[in-house]
mmCIF file with all atom_site columns, C-alpha atoms and ligand atoms in Angstrom:
data_model
loop_
_atom_site.group_PDB
_atom_site.id
_atom_site.type_symbol
_atom_site.label_atom_id
_atom_site.label_alt_id
_atom_site.label_comp_id
_atom_site.label_asym_id
_atom_site.label_entity_id
_atom_site.label_seq_id
_atom_site.pdbx_PDB_ins_code
_atom_site.Cartn_x
_atom_site.Cartn_y
_atom_site.Cartn_z
_atom_site.occupancy
_atom_site.B_iso_or_equiv
_atom_site.pdbx_formal_charge
_atom_site.auth_seq_id
_atom_site.auth_comp_id
_atom_site.auth_asym_id
_atom_site.auth_atom_id
_atom_site.pdbx_PDB_model_num
ATOM   1   C  CA  . MET R 1 1   ? -6.234  2.191   20.433  1.00 50.00 ? 159 MET R CA  1
ATOM   2   C  CA  . LYS R 1 2   ? -5.118  4.438   17.602  1.00 60.00 ? 160 LYS R CA  1
ATOM   3   C  CA  . LEU R 1 3   ? -7.663  5.204   14.978  1.00 71.00 ? 161 LEU R CA  1
ATOM   4   C  CA  . ASN R 1 4   ? -6.358  8.421   13.376  1.00 86.00 ? 162 ASN R CA  1
ATOM   5   C  CA  . LEU R 1 5   ? -3.732  8.586   10.639  1.00 95.00 ? 163 LEU R CA  1
ATOM   6   C  CA  . SER R 1 6   ? -0.044  9.486   11.163  1.00 95.00 ? 164 SER R CA  1
ATOM   7   C  CA  . LYS R 1 7   ? 1.089   12.051  8.555   1.00 96.00 ? 165 LYS R CA  1
ATOM   8   C  CA  . LYS R 1 8   ? 3.421   9.152   7.046   1.00 97.00 ? 166 LYS R CA  1
ATOM   9   C  CA  . LEU R 1 9   ? 0.539   6.691   6.731   1.00 97.00 ? 167 LEU R CA  1
ATOM   10  C  CA  . GLU R 1 10  ? -1.867  9.296   5.399   1.00 97.00 ? 168 GLU R CA  1
ATOM   11  C  CA  . LYS R 1 11  ? 0.745   10.305  2.692   1.00 98.00 ? 169 LYS R CA  1
ATOM   12  C  CA  . ALA R 1 12  ? 1.188   6.538   1.774   1.00 98.00 ? 170 ALA R CA  1
ATOM   13  C  CA  . LEU R 1 13  ? -2.504  5.965   1.591   1.00 98.00 ? 171 LEU R CA  1
ATOM   14  C  CA  . ASN R 1 14  ? -2.895  8.985   -0.826  1.00 98.00 ? 172 ASN R CA  1
ATOM   15  C  CA  . GLU R 1 15  ? -0.258  7.682   -2.920  1.00 98.00 ? 173 GLU R CA  1
ATOM   16  C  CA  . GLN R 1 16  ? -2.348  4.410   -3.311  1.00 98.00 ? 174 GLN R CA  1
ATOM   17  C  CA  . VAL R 1 17  ? -5.363  6.564   -4.176  1.00 98.00 ? 175 VAL R CA  1
ATOM   18  C  CA  . ARG R 1 18  ? -3.218  8.028   -6.986  1.00 98.00 ? 176 ARG R CA  1
ATOM   19  C  CA  . MET R 1 19  ? -2.142  4.480   -8.011  1.00 98.00 ? 177 MET R CA  1
ATOM   20  C  CA  . GLU R 1 20  ? -5.587  3.140   -8.179  1.00 98.00 ? 178 GLU R CA  1
ATOM   21  C  CA  . THR R 1 21  ? -6.911  6.034   -10.160 1.00 98.00 ? 179 THR R CA  1
ATOM   22  C  CA  . GLU R 1 22  ? -3.757  5.767   -12.583 1.00 98.00 ? 180 GLU R CA  1
ATOM   23  C  CA  . SER R 1 23  ? -4.593  2.068   -12.902 1.00 98.00 ? 181 SER R CA  1
ATOM   24  C  CA  . ALA R 1 24  ? -8.079  2.963   -14.194 1.00 98.00 ? 182 ALA R CA  1
ATOM   25  C  CA  . TYR R 1 25  ? -6.395  5.372   -16.690 1.00 98.00 ? 183 TYR R CA  1
ATOM   26  C  CA  . ILE R 1 26  ? -3.988  2.642   -17.769 1.00 98.00 ? 184 ILE R CA  1
ATOM   27  C  CA  . TYR R 1 27  ? -6.690  0.131   -18.125 1.00 98.00 ? 185 TYR R CA  1
ATOM   28  C  CA  . ASN R 1 28  ? -8.783  2.711   -20.284 1.00 98.00 ? 186 ASN R CA  1
ATOM   29  C  CA  . GLY R 1 29  ? -5.628  2.958   -22.615 1.00 98.00 ? 187 GLY R CA  1
ATOM   30  C  CA  . MET R 1 30  ? -5.873  -0.790  -22.974 1.00 98.00 ? 188 MET R CA  1
ATOM   31  C  CA  . ARG R 1 31  ? -9.644  -0.650  -23.648 1.00 98.00 ? 189 ARG R CA  1
ATOM   32  C  CA  . LEU R 1 32  ? -8.986  1.887   -26.399 1.00 98.00 ? 190 LEU R CA  1
ATOM   33  C  CA  . PHE R 1 33  ? -6.450  -0.501  -27.902 1.00 98.00 ? 191 PHE R CA  1
ATOM   34  C  CA  . PHE R 1 34  ? -9.125  -3.460  -27.904 1.00 98.00 ? 192 PHE R CA  1
ATOM   35  C  CA  . LYS R 1 35  ? -11.788 -1.057  -29.147 1.00 97.00 ? 193 LYS R CA  1
ATOM   36  C  CA  . GLU R 1 36  ? -9.613  -0.079  -32.283 1.00 97.00 ? 194 GLU R CA  1
ATOM   37  C  CA  . LYS R 1 37  ? -8.755  -3.692  -32.850 1.00 95.00 ? 195 LYS R CA  1
ATOM   38  C  CA  . GLY R 1 38  ? -12.460 -4.540  -32.953 1.00 95.00 ? 196 GLY R CA  1
ATOM   39  C  CA  . LEU R 1 39  ? -12.653 -6.855  -29.998 1.00 96.00 ? 197 LEU R CA  1
ATOM   40  C  CA  . PRO R 1 40  ? -15.888 -6.008  -28.162 1.00 97.00 ? 198 PRO R CA  1
ATOM   41  C  CA  . GLY R 1 41  ? -15.433 -8.708  -25.516 1.00 97.00 ? 199 GLY R CA  1
ATOM   42  C  CA  . ALA R 1 42  ? -11.939 -7.589  -24.489 1.00 98.00 ? 200 ALA R CA  1
ATOM   43  C  CA  . THR R 1 43  ? -12.940 -4.015  -24.493 1.00 97.00 ? 201 THR R CA  1
ATOM   44  C  CA  . SER R 1 44  ? -15.828 -4.779  -22.140 1.00 97.00 ? 202 SER R CA  1
ATOM   45  C  CA  . TRP R 1 45  ? -13.606 -6.653  -19.940 1.00 97.00 ? 203 TRP R CA  1
ATOM   46  C  CA  . MET R 1 46  ? -11.050 -3.829  -19.622 1.00 98.00 ? 204 MET R CA  1
ATOM   47  C  CA  . THR R 1 47  ? -13.819 -1.312  -19.259 1.00 97.00 ? 205 THR R CA  1
ATOM   48  C  CA  . HIS R 1 48  ? -14.950 -3.363  -16.319 1.00 97.00 ? 206 HIS R CA  1
ATOM   49  C  CA  . GLN R 1 49  ? -11.501 -3.454  -14.895 1.00 97.00 ? 207 GLN R CA  1
ATOM   50  C  CA  . ALA R 1 50  ? -11.048 0.280   -15.326 1.00 98.00 ? 208 ALA R CA  1
ATOM   51  C  CA  . HIS R 1 51  ? -14.359 0.823   -13.367 1.00 98.00 ? 209 HIS R CA  1
ATOM   52  C  CA  . GLU R 1 52  ? -13.173 -1.520  -10.529 1.00 97.00 ? 210 GLU R CA  1
ATOM   53  C  CA  . GLU R 1 53  ? -10.060 0.625   -9.998  1.00 98.00 ? 211 GLU R CA  1
ATOM   54  C  CA  . LEU R 1 54  ? -12.201 3.727   -9.631  1.00 98.00 ? 212 LEU R CA  1
ATOM   55  C  CA  . LYS R 1 55  ? -14.016 1.868   -6.899  1.00 98.00 ? 213 LYS R CA  1
ATOM   56  C  CA  . HIS R 1 56  ? -10.765 0.978   -5.361  1.00 98.00 ? 214 HIS R CA  1
ATOM   57  C  CA  . ALA R 1 57  ? -9.592  4.494   -5.206  1.00 98.00 ? 215 ALA R CA  1
ATOM   58  C  CA  . GLU R 1 58  ? -13.112 5.679   -3.881  1.00 98.00 ? 216 GLU R CA  1
ATOM   59  C  CA  . ASP R 1 59  ? -12.614 2.971   -0.975  1.00 98.00 ? 217 ASP R CA  1
ATOM   60  C  CA  . PHE R 1 60  ? -9.234  4.418   -0.205  1.00 98.00 ? 218 PHE R CA  1
ATOM   61  C  CA  . ILE R 1 61  ? -10.522 7.722   -0.216  1.00 98.00 ? 219 ILE R CA  1
ATOM   62  C  CA  . ASP R 1 62  ? -13.446 6.901   2.092   1.00 98.00 ? 220 ASP R CA  1
ATOM   63  C  CA  . MET R 1 63  ? -11.056 5.155   4.553   1.00 96.00 ? 221 MET R CA  1
ATOM   64  C  CA  . ILE R 1 64  ? -8.650  8.146   4.765   1.00 97.00 ? 222 ILE R CA  1
ATOM   65  C  CA  . LEU R 1 65  ? -11.787 10.438  5.447   1.00 97.00 ? 223 LEU R CA  1
ATOM   66  C  CA  . ASP R 1 66  ? -13.325 7.960   7.877   1.00 95.00 ? 224 ASP R CA  1
ATOM   67  C  CA  . LEU R 1 67  ? -10.051 8.322   9.881   1.00 95.00 ? 225 LEU R CA  1
ATOM   68  C  CA  . ASP R 1 68  ? -10.192 12.069  9.929   1.00 94.00 ? 226 ASP R CA  1
ATOM   69  C  CA  . GLY R 1 69  ? -7.395  12.160  7.244   1.00 96.00 ? 227 GLY R CA  1
ATOM   70  C  CA  . HIS R 1 70  ? -6.889  14.702  4.241   1.00 96.00 ? 228 HIS R CA  1
ATOM   71  C  CA  . VAL R 1 71  ? -7.142  13.387  0.844   1.00 97.00 ? 229 VAL R CA  1
ATOM   72  C  CA  . VAL R 1 72  ? -4.736  14.883  -1.927  1.00 96.00 ? 230 VAL R CA  1
ATOM   73  C  CA  . LEU R 1 73  ? -5.431  13.820  -5.491  1.00 96.00 ? 231 LEU R CA  1
ATOM   74  C  CA  . GLY R 1 74  ? -1.962  13.235  -7.053  1.00 95.00 ? 232 GLY R CA  1
ATOM   75  C  CA  . GLU R 1 75  ? -0.837  13.747  -10.799 1.00 97.00 ? 233 GLU R CA  1
ATOM   76  C  CA  . LEU R 1 76  ? -1.484  10.827  -13.311 1.00 97.00 ? 234 LEU R CA  1
ATOM   77  C  CA  . LYS R 1 77  ? 0.943   9.698   -16.025 1.00 96.00 ? 235 LYS R CA  1
ATOM   78  C  CA  . GLU R 1 78  ? -0.361  9.551   -19.503 1.00 96.00 ? 236 GLU R CA  1
ATOM   79  C  CA  . PRO R 1 79  ? -1.071  5.984   -20.365 1.00 97.00 ? 237 PRO R CA  1
ATOM   80  C  CA  . THR R 1 80  ? -0.069  4.267   -23.590 1.00 97.00 ? 238 THR R CA  1
ATOM   81  C  CA  . THR R 1 81  ? -2.718  2.811   -26.215 1.00 97.00 ? 239 THR R CA  1
ATOM   82  C  CA  . GLU R 1 82  ? -0.117  1.128   -28.005 1.00 97.00 ? 240 GLU R CA  1
ATOM   83  C  CA  . TYR R 1 83  ? 0.456   -2.586  -27.524 1.00 98.00 ? 241 TYR R CA  1
ATOM   84  C  CA  . LYS R 1 84  ? 1.829   -5.447  -29.653 1.00 96.00 ? 242 LYS R CA  1
ATOM   85  C  CA  . SER R 1 85  ? -0.881  -8.062  -29.195 1.00 94.00 ? 243 SER R CA  1
ATOM   86  C  CA  . ILE R 1 86  ? -3.633  -9.057  -26.929 1.00 95.00 ? 244 ILE R CA  1
ATOM   87  C  CA  . LEU R 1 87  ? -1.323  -11.151 -25.003 1.00 96.00 ? 245 LEU R CA  1
ATOM   88  C  CA  . ASP R 1 88  ? 1.067   -8.101  -24.621 1.00 97.00 ? 246 ASP R CA  1
ATOM   89  C  CA  . VAL R 1 89  ? -1.901  -6.120  -23.205 1.00 98.00 ? 247 VAL R CA  1
ATOM   90  C  CA  . PHE R 1 90  ? -2.776  -8.812  -20.384 1.00 98.00 ? 248 PHE R CA  1
ATOM   91  C  CA  . GLU R 1 91  ? 0.649   -9.469  -19.617 1.00 98.00 ? 249 GLU R CA  1
ATOM   92  C  CA  . ALA R 1 92  ? 1.209   -5.692  -19.031 1.00 98.00 ? 250 ALA R CA  1
ATOM   93  C  CA  . GLY R 1 93  ? -1.895  -5.792  -16.928 1.00 98.00 ? 251 GLY R CA  1
ATOM   94  C  CA  . LEU R 1 94  ? -0.515  -8.517  -14.845 1.00 98.00 ? 252 LEU R CA  1
ATOM   95  C  CA  . ALA R 1 95  ? 2.736   -6.665  -14.311 1.00 98.00 ? 253 ALA R CA  1
ATOM   96  C  CA  . HIS R 1 96  ? 0.932   -3.686  -13.211 1.00 98.00 ? 254 HIS R CA  1
ATOM   97  C  CA  . GLU R 1 97  ? -1.263  -5.611  -10.726 1.00 98.00 ? 255 GLU R CA  1
ATOM   98  C  CA  . LYS R 1 98  ? 1.862   -7.069  -9.192  1.00 98.00 ? 256 LYS R CA  1
ATOM   99  C  CA  . GLU R 1 99  ? 3.288   -3.558  -8.608  1.00 98.00 ? 257 GLU R CA  1
ATOM   100 C  CA  . ILE R 1 100 ? 0.008   -2.683  -7.014  1.00 98.00 ? 258 ILE R CA  1
ATOM   101 C  CA  . SER R 1 101 ? 0.058   -5.938  -4.791  1.00 98.00 ? 259 SER R CA  1
ATOM   102 C  CA  . SER R 1 102 ? 3.518   -4.821  -3.740  1.00 98.00 ? 260 SER R CA  1
ATOM   103 C  CA  . SER R 1 103 ? 2.318   -1.462  -2.860  1.00 98.00 ? 261 SER R CA  1
ATOM   104 C  CA  . ILE R 1 104 ? -0.456  -2.733  -0.675  1.00 98.00 ? 262 ILE R CA  1
ATOM   105 C  CA  . LEU R 1 105 ? 1.977   -5.045  1.128   1.00 98.00 ? 263 LEU R CA  1
ATOM   106 C  CA  . GLU R 1 106 ? 4.173   -2.225  1.769   1.00 98.00 ? 264 GLU R CA  1
ATOM   107 C  CA  . LEU R 1 107 ? 1.135   -0.251  3.173   1.00 98.00 ? 265 LEU R CA  1
ATOM   108 C  CA  . LEU R 1 108 ? 0.312   -3.175  5.449   1.00 98.00 ? 266 LEU R CA  1
ATOM   109 C  CA  . ASP R 1 109 ? 3.741   -3.222  6.670   1.00 98.00 ? 267 ASP R CA  1
ATOM   110 C  CA  . LEU R 1 110 ? 3.664   0.527   7.590   1.00 98.00 ? 268 LEU R CA  1
ATOM   111 C  CA  . ALA R 1 111 ? 0.178   0.110   9.341   1.00 97.00 ? 269 ALA R CA  1
ATOM   112 C  CA  . LEU R 1 112 ? 1.578   -2.859  11.331  1.00 97.00 ? 270 LEU R CA  1
ATOM   113 C  CA  . GLU R 1 113 ? 4.563   -1.035  12.259  1.00 97.00 ? 271 GLU R CA  1
ATOM   114 C  CA  . GLU R 1 114 ? 2.337   1.906   13.402  1.00 95.00 ? 272 GLU R CA  1
ATOM   115 C  CA  . LYS R 1 115 ? -0.096  -0.465  15.142  1.00 95.00 ? 273 LYS R CA  1
ATOM   116 C  CA  . ASN R 1 116 ? -2.914  1.163   13.182  1.00 95.00 ? 274 ASN R CA  1
ATOM   117 C  CA  . TYR R 1 117 ? -5.410  -1.688  13.340  1.00 94.00 ? 275 TYR R CA  1
ATOM   118 C  CA  . ALA R 1 118 ? -8.137  0.050   11.419  1.00 95.00 ? 276 ALA R CA  1
ATOM   119 C  CA  . VAL R 1 119 ? -5.907  0.520   8.493   1.00 97.00 ? 277 VAL R CA  1
ATOM   120 C  CA  . GLU R 1 120 ? -4.581  -2.998  8.953   1.00 97.00 ? 278 GLU R CA  1
ATOM   121 C  CA  . ASN R 1 121 ? -8.002  -4.550  8.710   1.00 96.00 ? 279 ASN R CA  1
ATOM   122 C  CA  . PHE R 1 122 ? -8.815  -2.252  5.632   1.00 97.00 ? 280 PHE R CA  1
ATOM   123 C  CA  . LEU R 1 123 ? -5.596  -3.526  3.958   1.00 98.00 ? 281 LEU R CA  1
ATOM   124 C  CA  . ARG R 1 124 ? -6.062  -7.242  4.588   1.00 97.00 ? 282 ARG R CA  1
ATOM   125 C  CA  . THR R 1 125 ? -9.344  -7.052  2.434   1.00 97.00 ? 283 THR R CA  1
ATOM   126 C  CA  . TYR R 1 126 ? -7.074  -5.541  -0.315  1.00 97.00 ? 284 TYR R CA  1
ATOM   127 C  CA  . VAL R 1 127 ? -4.429  -8.300  -0.200  1.00 97.00 ? 285 VAL R CA  1
ATOM   128 C  CA  . ASP R 1 128 ? -7.337  -10.713 -0.825  1.00 96.00 ? 286 ASP R CA  1
ATOM   129 C  CA  . GLU R 1 129 ? -8.492  -8.397  -3.662  1.00 94.00 ? 287 GLU R CA  1
ATOM   130 C  CA  . GLN R 1 130 ? -5.105  -8.472  -5.082  1.00 95.00 ? 288 GLN R CA  1
ATOM   131 C  CA  . VAL R 1 131 ? -4.932  -12.251 -5.102  1.00 97.00 ? 289 VAL R CA  1
ATOM   132 C  CA  . GLU R 1 132 ? -8.183  -12.169 -7.098  1.00 95.00 ? 290 GLU R CA  1
ATOM   133 C  CA  . GLU R 1 133 ? -6.971  -9.428  -9.518  1.00 95.00 ? 291 GLU R CA  1
ATOM   134 C  CA  . GLU R 1 134 ? -3.713  -11.259 -10.431 1.00 97.00 ? 292 GLU R CA  1
ATOM   135 C  CA  . ASP R 1 135 ? -5.691  -14.517 -10.824 1.00 97.00 ? 293 ASP R CA  1
ATOM   136 C  CA  . HIS R 1 136 ? -8.129  -12.780 -13.347 1.00 95.00 ? 294 HIS R CA  1
ATOM   137 C  CA  . PHE R 1 137 ? -5.208  -11.634 -15.399 1.00 97.00 ? 295 PHE R CA  1
ATOM   138 C  CA  . ARG R 1 138 ? -3.392  -14.857 -15.325 1.00 98.00 ? 296 ARG R CA  1
ATOM   139 C  CA  . GLY R 1 139 ? -6.554  -16.652 -16.445 1.00 96.00 ? 297 GLY R CA  1
ATOM   140 C  CA  . VAL R 1 140 ? -7.015  -14.496 -19.493 1.00 97.00 ? 298 VAL R CA  1
ATOM   141 C  CA  . ILE R 1 141 ? -3.331  -14.857 -20.229 1.00 98.00 ? 299 ILE R CA  1
ATOM   142 C  CA  . ASP R 1 142 ? -3.540  -18.693 -20.218 1.00 98.00 ? 300 ASP R CA  1
ATOM   143 C  CA  . MET R 1 143 ? -6.687  -18.492 -22.544 1.00 97.00 ? 301 MET R CA  1
ATOM   144 C  CA  . VAL R 1 144 ? -4.891  -16.081 -24.998 1.00 97.00 ? 302 VAL R CA  1
ATOM   145 C  CA  . LYS R 1 145 ? -1.912  -18.352 -25.000 1.00 97.00 ? 303 LYS R CA  1
ATOM   146 C  CA  . MET R 1 146 ? -3.999  -21.278 -25.773 1.00 96.00 ? 304 MET R CA  1
ATOM   147 C  CA  . ALA R 1 147 ? -5.608  -19.573 -28.591 1.00 96.00 ? 305 ALA R CA  1
ATOM   148 C  CA  . GLY R 1 148 ? -2.283  -18.673 -30.096 1.00 94.00 ? 306 GLY R CA  1
ATOM   149 C  CA  . ASP R 1 149 ? -2.624  -16.940 -33.555 1.00 90.00 ? 307 ASP R CA  1
ATOM   150 C  CA  . ASP R 1 150 ? -5.772  -18.998 -34.439 1.00 95.00 ? 308 ASP R CA  1
ATOM   151 C  CA  . PRO R 1 151 ? -8.490  -16.201 -35.262 1.00 93.00 ? 309 PRO R CA  1
ATOM   152 C  CA  . ALA R 1 152 ? -11.333 -18.659 -34.567 1.00 96.00 ? 310 ALA R CA  1
ATOM   153 C  CA  . ALA R 1 153 ? -9.962  -19.397 -30.966 1.00 96.00 ? 311 ALA R CA  1
ATOM   154 C  CA  . LEU R 1 154 ? -9.249  -15.766 -30.313 1.00 94.00 ? 312 LEU R CA  1
ATOM   155 C  CA  . PHE R 1 155 ? -12.927 -14.869 -31.374 1.00 95.00 ? 313 PHE R CA  1
ATOM   156 C  CA  . LYS R 1 156 ? -14.087 -17.409 -28.730 1.00 96.00 ? 314 LYS R CA  1
ATOM   157 C  CA  . VAL R 1 157 ? -11.928 -15.939 -26.087 1.00 96.00 ? 315 VAL R CA  1
ATOM   158 C  CA  . ASP R 1 158 ? -13.291 -12.542 -26.886 1.00 97.00 ? 316 ASP R CA  1
ATOM   159 C  CA  . GLY R 1 159 ? -16.675 -14.030 -26.517 1.00 97.00 ? 317 GLY R CA  1
ATOM   160 C  CA  . ILE R 1 160 ? -15.735 -15.379 -22.954 1.00 96.00 ? 318 ILE R CA  1
ATOM   161 C  CA  . LEU R 1 161 ? -14.232 -12.020 -21.975 1.00 97.00 ? 319 LEU R CA  1
ATOM   162 C  CA  . ALA R 1 162 ? -17.422 -10.470 -22.733 1.00 96.00 ? 320 ALA R CA  1
ATOM   163 C  CA  . LYS R 1 163 ? -19.237 -12.458 -20.148 1.00 94.00 ? 321 LYS R CA  1
ATOM   164 C  CA  . ARG R 1 164 ? -17.224 -10.905 -17.263 1.00 84.00 ? 322 ARG R CA  1
ATOM   165 C  CA  . ASP R 1 165 ? -19.752 -9.411  -14.724 1.00 74.00 ? 323 ASP R CA  1
HETATM 166 FE FE1 . LIG D 2 .   ? -6.926  -1.878  -7.752  1.00 54.72 ? 557 LIG D FE1 1
HETATM 167 FE FE2 . LIG D 2 .   ? -6.117  -3.815  -9.711  1.00 54.72 ? 557 LIG D FE2 1
HETATM 168 O  O1  . LIG D 2 .   ? -5.653  -2.947  -8.368  1.00 54.72 ? 557 LIG D O1  1
#
């Protein structure tokens, strides 16, 4: 049974570490947008999301190290803090999560191709994680759309977002 990493798989997993870390950076940009707009609930929701992404990056790092691989921390792009609206932020977040999901599925294809069952098992938990992540963003998008331009309704949505644990 193959438990170590091929160079190809190691490189692809390191790219995922970079992407997860970059996700935290992107969500920090969104958090700053909300903070400046005076939306404490949305700020807190996005802060939580940024922390989650760092945990994901840590998980991938641990998995590479557990399989005797070498971790390389890649370069991060500067994230924007400019958005048109609350809806724009969450739609951008969902689009980003879809990219992450595609990347995880490509990694899973590679692990299967290489018959690396340890990595396959690990990645399957991340397929489930991505279903949840996309669902979280979709749920918020639905609420924000329902609130529309009504400040009272948006205030309520912000209160709901503050309750994320
Ligand atoms: Fe770690 Fe939100 O993907």
